[in-house]
Each structure stands twice: as C-alpha cells, then as structure tokens.
Amino acid sequence: MDQKNIAVDVDHVVKRYGSVTALHGVTLDIREGEFFTLLGPSGCGKTTLLRCIAGFEDVSEGMIRLHGDDITPLPAHKRPVNTVFQQYALFPHMTVLDNVAFGLARRGWSARDAEGRARQVLKLVQLTDFAKRKPGQLSGGQQQRVALARALAPEPQVLLLDEPLSALDLKLRQAVRVELKQIQRETGIAFVFVTHDQEEALTMSDRIAVMSNGHVQQIGTPREIYEAPVNRFVADFIGETNLLEVDVQTVLGGRATVALPGGTVIDVPAADGAATGPGHLSVRPERITPTDGPGSVTATVDSHVYLGTDIQLHAKLDDGTPLVVRMQSSGADIPAQGTRLALDVEAGAARLLAD
C-alpha cells in the first residue's frame, strides 16, 4: 500500500490503565477516503483505540500517524480530526445553524465565513430547511445529522464516530446508515466508525477490524470477514454460524480435508494457521440445504422459527451437535419436530478455522 494513500497509521499501540492493558500492540492502517469500522463487543478496546486516535487518551507505547505525520504527542485540539459521540451534546438554546457555526467561530473564523460554511454542511446533511430550529424541535435522526454537520464543518482530515447511532430506534438507525454512508462518499474523507452492531458494520464499511480483548482478530472487507473468518471468535461474532468439531486429515496450500461428524470427508478452504488433528469448521446456516440424496450429514429437527422471508431450523446431528439451518420460507414445507433430514453443505461454504 502506498503510504500516501494511508490516512491513519496505528503502529503497535499499547494502552495501559495501571495494571490493566486495554490495547495489546494494535497495528492497522486506515486508507484515505474509506469507511473503516472498529467492531467488537463491549470492553474489546475499540473505543479506547478511537480515543487514542482522537488524542483523548495518551498511548502507553507505539505511534499514531496521520497522513504520515506523527501525531502521538499532539493534544486533541491540535489534531486535524473531529469526533461524533454517542451523546450529541447540542446547545439547546441555539439554533441548528448556530450550533454548527459555533465551533468555527471558536477557531477564529469570521461570523460571515462561519455561517457560510455552516450552511454548506447543513445542505450536505439535508437540513437546510431546519437551520432556524432549536435541537428540541428535531427528531433523534435530525439531531444526529446536526452533530455530524458540526463535526464536518472544520473540514477535518479524518472523522471519528463513536457509536453515534446507538440512541436511535431500529428503523431510524437503518435509514441514517444509508445517509451516513452517502455523506462519507460525498466528503471523500476517511470515516472511522465504532460499533458493536455486526449489521451496521457489514452494511456500511469498506473494511472492518474485528477486535477482542484489546487485540485485532481480523481485518478485511465485509465479505471477507463474513465468508472467510480466521478463527472461532470472528466466525461466531459476525452473523450466525455453525461451529462443527471435525477431524482434520490434511492441510495444504490453503485447503484441507476434514471428516465431518458422521464420517463424511470433504475438501474445504482453510484459514492460515489451521493444522491437522481436532479442528473447527464454520458453516453459515444459509449454506446448508436439505437434499434427497445421502447428504453430507444427517440431523433431526428440534424446532423452527418463522422469520418472514426465512425459516430457521434448529436441529441436532446424530452425535448431538446442535445445527442451525436457514431456508427460504416462500413455498417451503416446514419440517416437523422429529423429522430426519439429509443435509448438504454447499461447495466452498465450509471453512476450517485456525483456532
């Protein structure tokens, strides 16, 4: 990767709070103009890393560069980045226009220039008609867009977003996702987005860093993360998967032969670090289908859940291993409890994990 195309370079960053280490030598790069997401459960270190980039936290070890310049020693107010927080912290007594222009005036912009820039970003976030309203007269989604406009107004080189959609209800959150991604494309700057919501990460991101216990587990595109997880944590955290215990017979050149529960031997892609012996296979529920033939495995249906477009079958393999199968509901007969099913795993759908 050309260093000129890297907006943020996080180089072996460690963050300690006394005897507790929140970040363990995190290394990653965020490219210019991309929507990059830090994804993981609560306590994984994603917000700590964002705060280190913003300058709200000092790093214990390592370095952070912005467009090649070391910003590690710089205080937050001297870093050309801005942050949108979970709580929007708008001034209730000010109009939307004044809320957006306020920070510019504090930075020394003239009143005329600050108002002009504020109107420009309000147009970007589609709030021109709401410029004279107070925050209390806006919906949650509109307030979120005001906070976004305020953060974009000073033209930061990178925008940091700390779970800014968490306060919105589901339908509004889904709508704002689309708007946020569109705004990122129009501005052309790097967005660094923190969330614990896998669906948000998959639908919005150019690349995702999955974090756990202060470590980066995997970095990749949404498709890479979903279809080619490297380990059990990533496979289990992203979406829904079946983790099958298998006997790994051979591993060579990114492929492996494994014996499924029941003895069927199949050839599968293998993650780096996979080895022979006992192992775990990740298979997404939608990649397992009932068949009239002998099938790769045989399972007994325990129950089903109707999800509208899909039916989720909960079953058990002959050795008692739980299995989830997802099938389209349109025109499908729902297998009754106790039904024995022969199931096929789609070619290339199963993946041998590294651990």
Tab-separated table of C-alpha atoms in Angstrom:
chain	number	residue	atom	x	y	z
A	1	MET	CA	0.000	0.000	0.000
A	2	ASP	CA	1.312	3.425	-0.997
A	3	GLN	CA	1.908	5.371	2.232
A	4	LYS	CA	0.376	8.436	0.538
A	5	ASN	CA	-2.962	6.602	0.476
A	6	ILE	CA	-2.971	5.919	4.228
A	7	ALA	CA	-4.935	8.412	6.312
A	8	VAL	CA	-4.304	6.866	9.753
A	9	ASP	CA	-1.449	4.520	10.633
A	10	VAL	CA	-1.727	2.820	14.020
A	11	ASP	CA	1.670	1.285	14.781
A	12	HIS	CA	1.968	-1.234	17.653
A	13	VAL	CA	-0.173	0.851	20.004
A	14	VAL	CA	-0.391	-0.256	23.624
A	15	LYS	CA	-2.694	1.392	26.152
A	16	ARG	CA	-2.468	0.602	29.839
A	17	TYR	CA	-4.620	1.772	32.735
A	18	GLY	CA	-2.468	0.876	35.719
A	19	SER	CA	-2.151	-2.907	35.712
A	20	VAL	CA	-4.862	-3.339	33.060
A	21	THR	CA	-3.841	-3.426	29.389
A	22	ALA	CA	-6.676	-2.252	27.150
A	23	LEU	CA	-4.768	-2.414	23.839
A	24	HIS	CA	-2.093	-5.013	23.112
A	25	GLY	CA	0.187	-3.710	20.361
A	26	VAL	CA	-2.580	-2.858	17.885
A	27	THR	CA	-1.372	-2.286	14.318
A	28	LEU	CA	-3.646	-1.283	11.445
A	29	ASP	CA	-3.954	1.296	8.695
A	30	ILE	CA	-6.989	3.272	7.583
A	31	ARG	CA	-6.949	4.326	3.958
A	32	GLU	CA	-7.802	7.711	2.567
A	33	GLY	CA	-11.468	8.020	1.680
A	34	GLU	CA	-12.620	4.724	3.187
A	35	PHE	CA	-15.318	3.891	5.690
A	36	PHE	CA	-13.405	1.859	8.287
A	37	THR	CA	-15.175	0.203	11.214
A	38	LEU	CA	-13.806	-0.939	14.570
A	39	LEU	CA	-16.156	-3.757	15.556
A	40	GLY	CA	-16.325	-5.826	18.704
A	41	PRO	CA	-18.168	-6.499	21.962
A	42	SER	CA	-18.148	-4.156	24.938
A	43	GLY	CA	-14.716	-3.967	26.547
A	44	CYS	CA	-12.805	-5.112	23.454
A	45	GLY	CA	-10.804	-1.855	23.163
A	46	LYS	CA	-12.459	-0.299	20.117
A	47	THR	CA	-13.500	2.954	21.829
A	48	THR	CA	-10.138	3.168	23.602
A	49	LEU	CA	-8.400	2.953	20.222
A	50	LEU	CA	-10.687	5.638	18.793
A	51	ARG	CA	-9.921	7.903	21.751
A	52	CYS	CA	-6.196	7.343	21.240
A	53	ILE	CA	-6.545	8.438	17.606
A	54	ALA	CA	-8.557	11.477	18.709
A	55	GLY	CA	-5.988	12.411	21.353
A	56	PHE	CA	-8.359	11.999	24.309
A	57	GLU	CA	-6.146	9.184	25.609
A	58	ASP	CA	-2.334	9.036	25.620
A	59	VAL	CA	-0.783	5.848	24.243
A	60	SER	CA	1.482	3.860	26.565
A	61	GLU	CA	3.586	2.538	23.698
A	62	GLY	CA	3.574	2.788	19.918
A	63	MET	CA	2.797	5.545	17.450
A	64	ILE	CA	-0.146	7.034	15.563
A	65	ARG	CA	0.471	8.820	12.253
A	66	LEU	CA	-1.935	10.972	10.277
A	67	HIS	CA	-1.049	11.157	6.592
A	68	GLY	CA	2.492	10.165	7.522
A	69	ASP	CA	2.940	12.726	10.315
A	70	ASP	CA	3.451	11.511	13.877
A	71	ILE	CA	0.545	12.925	15.924
A	72	THR	CA	1.204	10.776	19.022
A	73	PRO	CA	2.441	13.701	21.161
A	74	LEU	CA	-0.179	16.186	19.951
A	75	PRO	CA	-3.089	17.128	22.254
A	76	ALA	CA	-6.607	16.557	20.954
A	77	HIS	CA	-7.272	20.186	19.976
A	78	LYS	CA	-4.216	20.241	17.722
A	79	ARG	CA	-5.115	17.102	15.764
A	80	PRO	CA	-6.925	17.664	12.434
A	81	VAL	CA	-9.612	15.128	13.327
A	82	ASN	CA	-13.115	15.506	14.739
A	83	THR	CA	-15.331	13.157	16.717
A	84	VAL	CA	-19.077	12.463	16.753
A	85	PHE	CA	-20.075	10.960	20.099
A	86	GLN	CA	-22.983	8.805	21.263
A	87	GLN	CA	-24.450	11.840	23.026
A	88	TYR	CA	-24.780	14.676	20.526
A	89	ALA	CA	-24.290	17.461	23.149
A	90	LEU	CA	-26.051	20.142	21.100
A	91	PHE	CA	-26.652	23.549	22.676
A	92	PRO	CA	-30.427	23.588	23.344
A	93	HIS	CA	-30.712	27.397	23.364
A	94	MET	CA	-29.016	27.781	19.946
A	95	THR	CA	-30.473	27.251	16.501
A	96	VAL	CA	-29.206	24.425	14.318
A	97	LEU	CA	-27.228	26.936	12.242
A	98	ASP	CA	-25.618	28.454	15.341
A	99	ASN	CA	-24.777	25.019	16.746
A	100	VAL	CA	-22.851	24.180	13.581
A	101	ALA	CA	-21.164	27.600	13.310
A	102	PHE	CA	-20.210	27.841	16.995
A	103	GLY	CA	-17.082	25.690	16.772
A	104	LEU	CA	-15.880	27.569	13.705
A	105	ALA	CA	-16.183	30.894	15.498
A	106	ARG	CA	-14.173	29.482	18.408
A	107	ARG	CA	-11.473	28.535	15.893
A	108	GLY	CA	-11.217	32.119	14.700
A	109	TRP	CA	-13.467	32.070	11.647
A	110	SER	CA	-15.274	35.320	10.899
A	111	ALA	CA	-19.016	35.332	11.561
A	112	ARG	CA	-19.710	35.540	7.820
A	113	ASP	CA	-17.389	32.665	6.906
A	114	ALA	CA	-18.634	30.517	9.792
A	115	GLU	CA	-22.247	30.987	8.734
A	116	GLY	CA	-21.416	30.262	5.100
A	117	ARG	CA	-19.611	27.039	5.977
A	118	ALA	CA	-22.389	26.018	8.394
A	119	ARG	CA	-24.999	26.436	5.649
A	120	GLN	CA	-22.814	24.418	3.300
A	121	VAL	CA	-22.599	21.390	5.615
A	122	LEU	CA	-26.280	21.658	6.568
A	123	LYS	CA	-27.048	21.295	2.874
A	124	LEU	CA	-24.771	18.240	2.777
A	125	VAL	CA	-26.731	16.569	5.587
A	126	GLN	CA	-30.072	17.716	4.113
A	127	LEU	CA	-31.020	20.064	6.975
A	128	THR	CA	-31.101	23.420	5.161
A	129	ASP	CA	-34.789	23.880	5.954
A	130	PHE	CA	-34.163	23.284	9.665
A	131	ALA	CA	-31.414	25.888	10.132
A	132	LYS	CA	-33.509	28.159	12.367
A	133	ARG	CA	-34.951	25.416	14.559
A	134	LYS	CA	-33.717	24.513	18.035
A	135	PRO	CA	-32.458	20.966	18.772
A	136	GLY	CA	-35.554	20.251	20.870
A	137	GLN	CA	-37.685	20.699	17.743
A	138	LEU	CA	-35.825	17.944	15.871
A	139	SER	CA	-36.140	14.169	15.764
A	140	GLY	CA	-33.316	11.958	17.012
A	141	GLY	CA	-32.109	11.313	13.494
A	142	GLN	CA	-32.085	15.023	12.686
A	143	GLN	CA	-30.123	15.789	15.853
A	144	GLN	CA	-27.610	13.136	14.845
A	145	ARG	CA	-27.172	14.859	11.485
A	146	VAL	CA	-26.651	18.232	13.197
A	147	ALA	CA	-23.883	16.676	15.297
A	148	LEU	CA	-22.383	15.231	12.111
A	149	ALA	CA	-22.556	18.614	10.360
A	150	ARG	CA	-20.883	20.301	13.321
A	151	ALA	CA	-18.041	17.752	13.211
A	152	LEU	CA	-17.619	18.118	9.430
A	153	ALA	CA	-17.700	21.918	9.413
A	154	PRO	CA	-13.992	22.483	10.239
A	155	GLU	CA	-13.044	20.144	7.342
A	156	PRO	CA	-11.226	17.512	9.417
A	157	GLN	CA	-8.828	15.158	7.672
A	158	VAL	CA	-10.455	12.188	9.446
A	159	LEU	CA	-13.859	11.881	11.116
A	160	LEU	CA	-14.201	9.598	14.139
A	161	LEU	CA	-17.644	8.260	15.093
A	162	ASP	CA	-18.186	6.614	18.479
A	163	GLU	CA	-21.394	4.558	18.168
A	164	PRO	CA	-23.362	7.627	17.007
A	165	LEU	CA	-26.454	5.623	16.022
A	166	SER	CA	-26.916	3.740	19.295
A	167	ALA	CA	-29.595	6.120	20.625
A	168	LEU	CA	-31.837	5.731	17.553
A	169	ASP	CA	-34.629	3.206	17.118
A	170	LEU	CA	-34.161	0.383	14.602
A	171	LYS	CA	-35.905	1.829	11.539
A	172	LEU	CA	-34.373	5.271	12.011
A	173	ARG	CA	-30.952	3.706	12.564
A	174	GLN	CA	-31.281	1.791	9.292
A	175	ALA	CA	-32.245	4.970	7.410
A	176	VAL	CA	-29.415	7.027	8.925
A	177	ARG	CA	-26.882	4.334	7.954
A	178	VAL	CA	-27.651	4.959	4.305
A	179	GLU	CA	-27.391	8.726	4.752
A	180	LEU	CA	-24.116	8.455	6.677
A	181	LYS	CA	-22.501	6.296	4.020
A	182	GLN	CA	-23.634	8.705	1.307
A	183	ILE	CA	-22.213	11.682	3.218
A	184	GLN	CA	-18.899	9.846	3.598
A	185	ARG	CA	-18.743	9.276	-0.157
A	186	GLU	CA	-19.536	12.926	-0.878
A	187	THR	CA	-16.927	14.298	1.536
A	188	GLY	CA	-14.267	11.817	0.392
A	189	ILE	CA	-12.577	11.732	3.807
A	190	ALA	CA	-11.859	8.707	5.971
A	191	PHE	CA	-14.564	7.821	8.485
A	192	VAL	CA	-13.549	5.661	11.456
A	193	PHE	CA	-16.713	4.168	12.930
A	194	VAL	CA	-17.004	2.309	16.248
A	195	THR	CA	-19.860	-0.138	16.792
A	196	HIS	CA	-20.763	-3.444	18.416
A	197	ASP	CA	-23.529	-3.988	15.829
A	198	GLN	CA	-22.440	-6.503	13.190
A	199	GLU	CA	-25.203	-5.497	10.770
A	200	GLU	CA	-24.090	-1.858	10.899
A	201	ALA	CA	-20.515	-2.896	10.204
A	202	LEU	CA	-21.414	-5.198	7.314
A	203	THR	CA	-23.749	-2.749	5.588
A	204	MET	CA	-21.671	0.440	5.898
A	205	SER	CA	-17.991	-0.460	5.855
A	206	ASP	CA	-15.336	-0.663	3.184
A	207	ARG	CA	-13.197	-2.600	5.674
A	208	ILE	CA	-13.705	-3.872	9.210
A	209	ALA	CA	-11.290	-4.553	12.068
A	210	VAL	CA	-12.791	-7.130	14.431
A	211	MET	CA	-11.457	-6.656	17.968
A	212	SER	CA	-11.485	-8.794	21.102
A	213	ASN	CA	-9.735	-8.275	24.444
A	214	GLY	CA	-7.547	-5.472	23.114
A	215	HIS	CA	-6.361	-7.422	20.070
A	216	VAL	CA	-7.282	-7.114	16.393
A	217	GLN	CA	-8.543	-10.539	15.370
A	218	GLN	CA	-9.050	-9.879	11.651
A	219	ILE	CA	-9.132	-7.002	9.159
A	220	GLY	CA	-10.940	-7.311	5.848
A	221	THR	CA	-13.880	-6.326	3.687
A	222	PRO	CA	-17.350	-7.213	4.992
A	223	ARG	CA	-17.475	-10.153	2.596
A	224	GLU	CA	-14.049	-11.416	3.681
A	225	ILE	CA	-14.958	-11.129	7.342
A	226	TYR	CA	-18.273	-12.932	6.871
A	227	GLU	CA	-17.273	-15.628	4.385
A	228	ALA	CA	-13.648	-16.202	5.394
A	229	PRO	CA	-13.324	-15.767	9.180
A	230	VAL	CA	-9.884	-16.673	10.537
A	231	ASN	CA	-10.897	-18.054	13.928
A	232	ARG	CA	-13.796	-19.088	16.109
A	233	PHE	CA	-14.253	-15.661	17.670
A	234	VAL	CA	-14.708	-13.904	14.320
A	235	ALA	CA	-16.887	-16.677	12.887
A	236	ASP	CA	-19.152	-16.691	15.931
A	237	PHE	CA	-19.293	-12.904	16.438
A	238	ILE	CA	-20.083	-11.963	12.826
A	239	GLY	CA	-23.567	-13.084	11.934
A	240	GLU	CA	-24.612	-16.621	12.785
A	241	THR	CA	-22.631	-19.762	12.143
A	242	ASN	CA	-22.411	-23.452	12.953
A	243	LEU	CA	-19.109	-24.481	14.547
A	244	LEU	CA	-18.612	-28.181	13.896
A	245	GLU	CA	-15.893	-30.245	15.550
A	246	VAL	CA	-14.073	-32.118	12.809
A	247	ASP	CA	-11.047	-34.333	12.331
A	248	VAL	CA	-8.571	-32.508	10.076
A	249	GLN	CA	-6.765	-35.067	7.959
A	250	THR	CA	-4.626	-32.861	5.680
A	251	VAL	CA	-3.834	-29.157	5.300
A	252	LEU	CA	-2.009	-27.965	2.197
A	253	GLY	CA	-1.963	-24.741	0.190
A	254	GLY	CA	-4.959	-23.138	1.863
A	255	ARG	CA	-7.118	-26.278	1.535
A	256	ALA	CA	-7.900	-29.077	3.954
A	257	THR	CA	-9.624	-32.449	4.011
A	258	VAL	CA	-11.794	-32.929	7.069
A	259	ALA	CA	-14.043	-35.675	8.406
A	260	LEU	CA	-17.430	-34.315	9.430
A	261	PRO	CA	-19.416	-35.699	12.375
A	262	GLY	CA	-20.763	-38.936	10.922
A	263	GLY	CA	-17.612	-39.635	8.916
A	264	THR	CA	-18.187	-37.890	5.572
A	265	VAL	CA	-14.886	-36.472	4.268
A	266	ILE	CA	-14.959	-33.151	2.384
A	267	ASP	CA	-12.419	-30.698	0.984
A	268	VAL	CA	-12.666	-27.150	2.369
A	269	PRO	CA	-10.808	-23.820	2.365
A	270	ALA	CA	-8.518	-23.439	5.383
A	271	ALA	CA	-7.533	-20.304	7.302
A	272	ASP	CA	-3.854	-19.525	7.791
A	273	GLY	CA	-2.618	-21.397	10.846
A	274	ALA	CA	-5.034	-24.313	10.522
A	275	ALA	CA	-3.447	-27.663	11.396
A	276	THR	CA	-4.192	-31.374	11.292
A	277	GLY	CA	-5.928	-33.068	14.212
A	278	PRO	CA	-9.081	-31.859	16.004
A	279	GLY	CA	-10.410	-28.664	14.474
A	280	HIS	CA	-13.451	-26.469	13.973
A	281	LEU	CA	-15.383	-25.911	10.792
A	282	SER	CA	-17.512	-22.793	10.293
A	283	VAL	CA	-20.654	-23.222	8.167
A	284	ARG	CA	-23.251	-20.457	7.792
A	285	PRO	CA	-26.874	-21.636	8.273
A	286	GLU	CA	-27.955	-20.408	4.816
A	287	ARG	CA	-25.265	-22.556	3.157
A	288	ILE	CA	-26.765	-25.834	4.411
A	289	THR	CA	-29.643	-27.280	2.380
A	290	PRO	CA	-31.897	-30.333	2.681
A	291	THR	CA	-31.284	-32.933	-0.047
A	292	ASP	CA	-32.993	-36.034	-1.383
A	293	GLY	CA	-29.610	-37.779	-1.600
A	294	PRO	CA	-27.443	-39.206	1.172
A	295	GLY	CA	-26.192	-35.728	2.184
A	296	SER	CA	-23.044	-34.638	3.956
A	297	VAL	CA	-24.651	-35.005	7.391
A	298	THR	CA	-27.918	-36.222	8.885
A	299	ALA	CA	-29.828	-34.262	11.507
A	300	THR	CA	-33.079	-34.414	13.455
A	301	VAL	CA	-35.297	-31.317	13.642
A	302	ASP	CA	-35.924	-29.973	17.158
A	303	SER	CA	-37.873	-26.803	16.344
A	304	HIS	CA	-38.273	-23.991	13.837
A	305	VAL	CA	-38.567	-20.195	13.933
A	306	TYR	CA	-40.530	-18.329	11.277
A	307	LEU	CA	-38.673	-15.109	10.297
A	308	GLY	CA	-40.840	-13.880	7.432
A	309	THR	CA	-38.561	-14.315	4.427
A	310	ASP	CA	-36.741	-17.239	6.067
A	311	ILE	CA	-37.355	-20.249	8.261
A	312	GLN	CA	-34.697	-21.122	10.820
A	313	LEU	CA	-34.498	-24.801	11.688
A	314	HIS	CA	-32.882	-25.899	14.927
A	315	ALA	CA	-31.665	-29.484	14.655
A	316	LYS	CA	-29.151	-31.920	16.093
A	317	LEU	CA	-26.648	-34.117	14.309
A	318	ASP	CA	-26.579	-37.807	15.175
A	319	ASP	CA	-23.807	-37.189	17.739
A	320	GLY	CA	-25.868	-34.476	19.453
A	321	THR	CA	-24.079	-31.469	17.908
A	322	PRO	CA	-26.584	-28.588	17.510
A	323	LEU	CA	-27.086	-27.308	13.964
A	324	VAL	CA	-28.962	-24.302	12.608
A	325	VAL	CA	-30.285	-24.355	9.028
A	326	ARG	CA	-31.812	-21.306	7.337
A	327	MET	CA	-34.121	-21.827	4.359
A	328	GLN	CA	-36.379	-19.528	2.358
A	329	SER	CA	-39.975	-19.585	3.543
A	330	SER	CA	-41.583	-18.993	0.139
A	331	GLY	CA	-43.393	-22.183	-0.824
A	332	ALA	CA	-41.352	-24.252	1.621
A	333	ASP	CA	-42.785	-27.067	3.718
A	334	ILE	CA	-41.666	-26.672	7.299
A	335	PRO	CA	-40.222	-29.965	8.594
A	336	ALA	CA	-41.986	-31.131	11.733
A	337	GLN	CA	-40.242	-31.778	15.027
A	338	GLY	CA	-38.523	-35.161	14.928
A	339	THR	CA	-38.105	-35.158	11.139
A	340	ARG	CA	-34.857	-36.685	9.954
A	341	LEU	CA	-33.105	-34.593	7.295
A	342	ALA	CA	-30.211	-35.332	4.992
A	343	LEU	CA	-28.282	-32.096	4.573
A	344	ASP	CA	-25.690	-30.915	2.095
A	345	VAL	CA	-23.061	-28.262	2.739
A	346	GLU	CA	-22.651	-26.058	-0.339
A	347	ALA	CA	-19.321	-26.397	-2.117
A	348	GLY	CA	-16.814	-23.903	-0.728
A	349	ALA	CA	-19.194	-22.793	2.033
A	350	ALA	CA	-17.478	-24.512	4.968
A	351	ARG	CA	-14.194	-23.073	6.275
A	352	LEU	CA	-11.607	-24.659	8.532
A	353	LEU	CA	-10.618	-22.176	11.237
A	354	ALA	CA	-7.183	-21.553	12.712
A	355	ASP	CA	-8.402	-21.980	16.287
